[in-house]
XYZ file of C-alpha atoms in Angstrom:
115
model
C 120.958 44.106 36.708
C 119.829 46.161 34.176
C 118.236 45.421 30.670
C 121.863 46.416 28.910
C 123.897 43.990 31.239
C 121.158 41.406 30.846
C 121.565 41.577 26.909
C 125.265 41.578 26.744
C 125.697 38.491 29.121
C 122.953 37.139 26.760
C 124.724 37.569 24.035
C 127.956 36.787 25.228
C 127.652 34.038 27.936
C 124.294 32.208 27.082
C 124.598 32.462 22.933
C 128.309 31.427 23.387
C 127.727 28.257 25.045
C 124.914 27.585 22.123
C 127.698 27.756 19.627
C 129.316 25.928 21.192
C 126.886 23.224 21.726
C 125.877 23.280 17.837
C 129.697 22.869 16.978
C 129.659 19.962 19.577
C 126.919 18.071 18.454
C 124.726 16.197 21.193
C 126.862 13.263 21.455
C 130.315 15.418 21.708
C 132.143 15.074 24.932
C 131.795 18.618 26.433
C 128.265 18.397 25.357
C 126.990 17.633 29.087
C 129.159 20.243 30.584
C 127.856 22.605 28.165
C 124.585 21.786 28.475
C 124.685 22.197 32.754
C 126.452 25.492 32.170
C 123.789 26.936 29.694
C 121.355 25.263 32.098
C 122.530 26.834 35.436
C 122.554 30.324 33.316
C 119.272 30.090 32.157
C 117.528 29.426 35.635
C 119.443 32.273 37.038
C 116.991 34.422 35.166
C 114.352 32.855 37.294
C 113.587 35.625 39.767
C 113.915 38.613 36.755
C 110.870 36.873 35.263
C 109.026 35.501 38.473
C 107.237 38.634 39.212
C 106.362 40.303 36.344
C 105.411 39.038 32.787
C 108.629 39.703 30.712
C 112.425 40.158 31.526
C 112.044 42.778 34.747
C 109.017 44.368 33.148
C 105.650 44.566 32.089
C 105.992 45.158 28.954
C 108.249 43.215 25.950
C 111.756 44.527 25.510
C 115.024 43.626 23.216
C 116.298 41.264 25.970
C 113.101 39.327 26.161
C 113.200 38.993 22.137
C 116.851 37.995 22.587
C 115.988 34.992 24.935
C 112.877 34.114 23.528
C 115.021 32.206 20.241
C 117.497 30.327 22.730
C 114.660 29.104 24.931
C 112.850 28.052 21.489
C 116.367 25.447 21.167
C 116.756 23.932 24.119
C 115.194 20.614 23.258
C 117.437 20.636 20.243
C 120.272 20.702 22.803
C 118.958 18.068 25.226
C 118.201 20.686 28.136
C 114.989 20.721 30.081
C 113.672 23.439 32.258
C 114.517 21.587 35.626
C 111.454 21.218 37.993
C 112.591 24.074 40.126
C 111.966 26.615 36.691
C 108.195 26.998 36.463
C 108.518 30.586 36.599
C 110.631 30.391 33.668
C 108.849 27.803 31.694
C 105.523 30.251 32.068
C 108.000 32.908 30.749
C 109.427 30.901 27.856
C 105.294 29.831 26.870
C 104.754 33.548 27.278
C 107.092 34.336 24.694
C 106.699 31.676 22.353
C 102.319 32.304 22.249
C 103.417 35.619 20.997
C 102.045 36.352 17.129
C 105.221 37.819 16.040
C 107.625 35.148 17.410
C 105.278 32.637 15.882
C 105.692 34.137 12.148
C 109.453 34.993 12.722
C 110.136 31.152 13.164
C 111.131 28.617 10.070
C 110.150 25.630 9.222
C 113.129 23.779 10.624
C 112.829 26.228 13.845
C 108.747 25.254 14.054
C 110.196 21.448 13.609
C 112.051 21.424 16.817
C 109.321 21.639 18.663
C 107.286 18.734 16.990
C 110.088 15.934 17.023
């Protein structure tokens, strides 16, 4: 796969399943559905992060800054990383220790993570 494929599927599959999940709410009825499917999409990014430090490279790139906000949401959507998706959660911590994805966040972004 390559880094433009990655970011449209990103974009398309992964952020459209987040809409839909906001528009749901957490109690909605698709909401578990939508939750495995975002799930099951997100660890099949496992092995493009298990050997190297960002998204199929060593070095930061536009699809790993496109992931890094979703992965920031997931406990506002009810989704864990499921015990099979250390690679990823290493990834994900990886990201969010970053300086810049630090300052980018807002308050009610930083306040996801503390409730």
């Amino acid at each position: 796969m390559t880094h433009g494929a990655a970011l449209h599927r990103i974009e398309r599959d992964w952020y459209g399943l987040a809409a839909k999940l906001d528009k749901e709410g957490p109690q909605g009825s698709d909401a578990p559905r939508l939750r495995t499917e975002l799930s099951d999409l997100i660890l099949q990014t496992a092995d493009f992060v298990r050997n190297k430090p960002y998204f199929m490279s060593d070095e930061i790139s536009l699809v790993d800054v496109t992931i890094a906000p979703l992965l920031w949401r997931l406990p506002r959507w009810q989704i864990e990383f499921p015990k099979d998706g250390v690679a990823l959660q290493k990834y994900a911590n990886r990201l969010f220790s970053r300086p810049a994805f630090r300052l980018s966040l807002s308050e009610q972004e930083r306040e996801m993570r503390i409730a």
